[in-house]
XYZ file of C-alpha atoms in Angstrom:
329
model
C 186.740 -53.232 112.866
C 188.621 -50.541 110.414
C 185.777 -47.679 110.678
C 185.181 -48.417 114.428
C 188.441 -48.047 115.359
C 188.921 -45.035 112.724
C 186.019 -43.564 114.654
C 187.055 -44.461 118.368
C 190.933 -42.645 117.907
C 189.120 -39.405 116.302
C 186.813 -39.732 119.583
C 190.209 -39.061 121.379
C 191.559 -36.809 119.255
C 188.017 -34.370 119.804
C 188.432 -35.023 123.823
C 192.724 -32.800 123.021
C 191.771 -30.425 120.575
C 189.727 -27.508 122.978
C 192.203 -24.609 123.085
C 191.311 -24.274 127.060
C 192.672 -27.135 128.014
C 196.142 -27.417 127.091
C 197.238 -23.407 125.812
C 200.079 -23.605 125.886
C 200.013 -25.967 123.170
C 199.399 -23.922 120.462
C 200.843 -20.672 122.310
C 204.183 -20.456 120.113
C 207.907 -22.108 119.320
C 209.238 -19.890 122.768
C 211.209 -22.498 125.260
C 210.507 -25.656 124.054
C 212.944 -26.976 124.896
C 215.603 -28.853 121.150
C 215.308 -32.741 121.573
C 217.428 -34.600 119.529
C 216.509 -35.301 115.755
C 215.879 -39.435 117.047
C 216.767 -42.303 119.583
C 216.955 -45.605 120.441
C 216.134 -47.502 123.613
C 217.073 -51.254 125.676
C 215.987 -52.914 128.184
C 215.010 -55.694 130.129
C 213.272 -56.579 133.092
C 210.510 -58.066 134.693
C 206.347 -58.403 134.341
C 203.871 -59.122 137.556
C 200.116 -59.379 136.772
C 197.600 -61.894 136.228
C 194.813 -61.817 133.114
C 191.271 -63.004 134.783
C 188.686 -65.018 132.288
C 185.424 -65.081 133.649
C 182.161 -66.511 132.198
C 178.345 -66.378 133.631
C 175.251 -63.864 132.994
C 173.026 -64.616 130.613
C 173.152 -67.628 128.471
C 171.083 -68.732 125.535
C 172.022 -72.997 124.801
C 171.166 -75.497 121.326
C 170.674 -79.312 122.785
C 171.193 -82.309 120.556
C 171.212 -84.412 122.754
C 169.436 -85.545 125.889
C 165.548 -84.244 126.662
C 166.196 -81.084 125.411
C 167.118 -82.270 121.709
C 166.838 -80.052 119.143
C 166.193 -76.660 120.734
C 167.672 -72.909 121.911
C 167.363 -72.628 125.765
C 167.442 -69.708 127.759
C 168.036 -68.120 131.067
C 170.278 -66.371 133.956
C 173.299 -67.698 136.018
C 175.231 -65.666 138.130
C 179.179 -64.369 137.422
C 181.444 -65.913 137.677
C 180.573 -69.168 136.689
C 183.884 -70.046 135.957
C 187.158 -68.328 136.438
C 190.081 -68.807 134.846
C 192.910 -66.956 136.364
C 196.320 -67.114 134.051
C 199.265 -65.944 136.044
C 201.590 -63.024 133.734
C 204.764 -63.292 135.855
C 207.463 -62.977 133.117
C 210.803 -61.666 132.406
C 211.076 -59.433 129.215
C 212.990 -57.410 127.249
C 211.855 -53.998 125.480
C 212.290 -51.442 122.331
C 211.925 -48.626 121.405
C 212.780 -46.227 118.618
C 211.514 -42.506 118.430
C 212.084 -39.421 115.734
C 211.082 -36.069 116.709
C 210.589 -33.382 114.259
C 209.752 -29.537 113.886
C 211.735 -29.697 117.683
C 208.089 -29.778 119.216
C 206.838 -33.532 117.440
C 207.764 -37.349 117.641
C 206.767 -40.167 117.104
C 207.812 -43.507 118.684
C 207.440 -47.537 118.285
C 208.217 -49.252 121.161
C 207.106 -53.689 121.626
C 207.901 -55.161 124.460
C 208.321 -59.469 125.331
C 209.111 -61.938 127.272
C 212.401 -64.374 126.304
C 211.422 -67.517 128.865
C 208.174 -69.767 127.864
C 207.737 -71.162 131.520
C 205.368 -67.876 132.683
C 206.646 -67.936 137.068
C 203.438 -69.630 139.402
C 199.636 -72.170 137.779
C 196.808 -71.349 135.693
C 193.919 -71.194 138.491
C 190.670 -73.386 137.220
C 188.038 -72.369 139.475
C 184.050 -73.661 138.175
C 180.972 -72.545 140.155
C 178.643 -75.351 138.701
C 176.224 -75.250 141.719
C 176.488 -72.408 143.620
C 177.932 -69.261 143.410
C 179.031 -70.297 147.030
C 180.074 -73.630 146.659
C 183.362 -73.784 144.719
C 182.887 -77.437 142.797
C 185.844 -78.146 140.627
C 189.792 -76.086 140.841
C 191.944 -77.015 139.410
C 196.050 -76.006 138.838
C 198.202 -76.460 136.010
C 201.582 -75.770 134.817
C 201.660 -72.664 132.544
C 203.786 -71.478 128.568
C 203.398 -68.370 127.738
C 203.779 -65.971 125.227
C 203.458 -62.106 126.218
C 204.116 -59.824 123.145
C 203.179 -55.633 122.719
C 203.279 -53.473 120.649
C 203.140 -49.203 120.543
C 202.835 -46.662 118.458
C 202.182 -43.381 119.295
C 202.512 -39.408 118.363
C 202.710 -36.446 120.259
C 202.922 -32.522 120.688
C 205.045 -31.213 123.404
C 204.162 -28.446 124.994
C 205.878 -25.306 126.509
C 208.099 -24.754 129.359
C 206.713 -24.381 132.551
C 207.854 -22.968 135.857
C 209.911 -27.077 137.556
C 207.884 -28.454 134.132
C 210.202 -28.385 131.616
C 207.843 -30.206 129.338
C 204.607 -31.380 129.012
C 203.390 -33.265 125.888
C 200.062 -34.938 124.864
C 199.551 -37.671 122.515
C 197.935 -40.063 120.589
C 198.245 -44.088 120.230
C 197.510 -47.389 119.357
C 198.651 -50.656 121.656
C 197.929 -54.304 120.919
C 198.347 -57.191 122.669
C 199.530 -60.601 121.839
C 199.189 -63.588 124.580
C 199.651 -67.094 123.976
C 198.976 -69.426 127.018
C 199.386 -73.055 127.138
C 198.278 -75.405 130.261
C 200.079 -78.492 131.048
C 199.838 -81.333 133.478
C 195.946 -79.922 135.400
C 195.774 -81.559 139.264
C 192.209 -81.719 139.672
C 190.161 -81.505 143.027
C 186.576 -81.353 143.637
C 185.949 -79.031 147.025
C 182.775 -78.861 147.384
C 181.740 -82.922 147.049
C 185.225 -84.100 148.595
C 186.152 -86.230 145.826
C 189.291 -87.894 145.058
C 191.593 -85.689 142.768
C 192.667 -86.114 139.323
C 195.574 -85.347 137.231
C 195.765 -84.844 133.360
C 198.930 -84.985 131.723
C 200.441 -83.703 128.794
C 198.425 -80.230 127.278
C 195.081 -80.071 128.769
C 193.728 -76.017 127.589
C 195.295 -73.742 124.763
C 194.219 -69.353 125.400
C 194.689 -66.978 122.954
C 194.449 -63.261 123.615
C 194.458 -60.145 121.481
C 193.532 -56.910 122.297
C 193.474 -53.287 120.245
C 193.549 -49.994 122.307
C 193.414 -46.868 120.644
C 194.774 -44.952 123.587
C 195.139 -40.542 124.512
C 198.241 -39.804 126.309
C 200.053 -36.501 128.904
C 202.705 -36.134 130.490
C 205.656 -34.142 131.960
C 208.563 -34.115 132.635
C 210.759 -32.377 135.199
C 214.632 -32.811 135.675
C 215.674 -33.023 139.585
C 219.275 -32.857 138.764
C 221.593 -31.436 135.875
C 221.760 -34.688 134.184
C 218.494 -36.833 135.223
C 215.053 -36.151 134.185
C 211.976 -38.253 134.687
C 209.022 -38.739 133.658
C 205.359 -38.897 134.431
C 202.744 -40.043 132.113
C 199.044 -41.447 131.902
C 197.243 -43.395 129.464
C 193.625 -44.085 128.243
C 190.449 -45.085 126.618
C 187.177 -45.988 126.968
C 187.743 -47.517 123.602
C 189.853 -51.147 123.773
C 188.473 -54.373 122.715
C 189.231 -57.819 122.722
C 189.088 -61.058 121.089
C 190.232 -64.652 123.068
C 189.616 -68.638 122.492
C 189.510 -70.763 124.820
C 190.267 -74.559 123.362
C 189.601 -77.032 126.039
C 191.935 -79.494 124.285
C 189.850 -83.195 126.350
C 186.196 -81.783 126.306
C 185.962 -80.494 122.684
C 185.183 -77.185 123.224
C 186.500 -74.363 121.587
C 184.451 -70.969 122.886
C 185.344 -67.702 120.918
C 185.240 -64.898 122.339
C 184.688 -61.303 122.301
C 184.867 -57.612 124.691
C 185.338 -54.336 124.727
C 185.478 -51.781 127.999
C 188.490 -49.329 129.300
C 192.649 -49.376 130.193
C 194.591 -47.213 131.753
C 197.735 -47.433 132.237
C 200.286 -44.901 135.340
C 204.115 -44.718 135.042
C 207.089 -43.315 135.975
C 210.633 -43.035 133.457
C 214.098 -41.674 134.303
C 217.037 -40.992 132.583
C 220.221 -40.970 133.750
C 223.024 -38.883 131.227
C 226.405 -40.612 131.667
C 228.123 -39.543 128.494
C 227.226 -37.858 125.466
C 224.439 -39.245 123.782
C 224.030 -42.433 126.863
C 221.605 -42.560 129.353
C 220.711 -45.325 131.322
C 217.128 -45.811 132.043
C 214.611 -47.090 134.440
C 210.545 -47.881 133.262
C 208.116 -48.065 136.011
C 204.233 -48.496 134.965
C 200.426 -49.440 136.226
C 197.685 -51.298 134.103
C 194.251 -51.119 134.097
C 192.117 -53.417 130.718
C 188.891 -54.108 131.965
C 185.800 -55.945 129.668
C 182.479 -57.561 129.307
C 181.326 -58.886 126.163
C 179.703 -62.312 125.538
C 181.252 -65.911 124.139
C 180.239 -68.945 121.673
C 181.037 -71.572 122.639
C 180.627 -75.051 120.123
C 180.713 -78.416 121.712
C 182.472 -81.076 119.436
C 181.944 -84.086 121.509
C 179.798 -86.847 120.320
C 178.170 -87.205 124.080
C 178.318 -83.686 124.772
C 174.547 -83.055 125.192
C 175.578 -79.170 124.318
C 175.626 -78.117 120.931
C 176.175 -74.524 121.607
C 175.763 -71.807 124.170
C 176.743 -68.188 124.369
C 177.302 -66.414 127.533
C 177.814 -63.609 128.822
C 182.360 -62.867 129.336
C 184.500 -60.318 131.148
C 188.309 -59.765 131.462
C 189.965 -58.178 133.939
C 193.828 -58.138 133.246
C 196.258 -56.351 135.871
C 200.082 -55.124 135.598
C 202.983 -54.052 137.625
C 206.446 -53.820 134.666
C 209.574 -52.618 135.710
C 212.208 -52.768 132.938
C 216.266 -50.669 133.591
C 217.151 -50.348 130.029
C 220.319 -47.902 128.099
C 219.299 -45.009 126.038
C 220.734 -43.663 122.419
C 220.049 -40.338 121.396
C 221.552 -37.943 118.647
């Protein structure tokens, strides 16, 4: 895993090594703005979005009971066969530390997490068992969420160019650590009209982890003497994820691995209020889209299946708005 991540970071670095794309980055130190040695920043805001988890496609199933007991059957189905939609609507706190050196380079560490466990909205579970056009089972559940995000990024500033005071290119890595628990599930059967049921207590546990090495490019503008605005883009085709889905009532555990792409665009504004202090606002939109497979283990003794391998895909979309305060020295 470490070798794969190292190769991916090297591949991203090669993309940014060509002087024809960033001539200002190696053209010398003249006109580069001096920066403070370090800065600390904290803030709070709200994250809006969802995690979409889908299974379907090619399947390989091993049976322990029934007419196919002791055999493995393969085939193909549609996508999605089943879908879980987790809302990521939570208040968050952000902390950031950055260190600048040699008037050109900087290193940033950033963390963000929610501080209220209950997520706003319901987890939605949909199953198309008999046909891709017939919703057979649909349920909604209360949701507890633990949302954590960590970034480390190394950057290099470029020359002043007209109204652009500072350009910046960087390489970084983001770690996502999401934990969910569902409770009090209300389940319906739309295709048959059967009576709905209520399942009290915890019904599901889901953990999701992502490792995202990325490249970034940014520009900073000074529309007013006391205000600077930065626009920034992060991108990688080398994102990877692992997840664990535990259906507690059915005694089924699924372990998944996927790979895919990630991008984020952000706008950051800072208003100098006195000496080393600034008021800040940060708005960003991000998308993570990955594909792979999961291995299901069916532990219930009455379940015909023993194990199954099936296609898996994730999509996470998020909008994040944070207001804060920054200290530079």
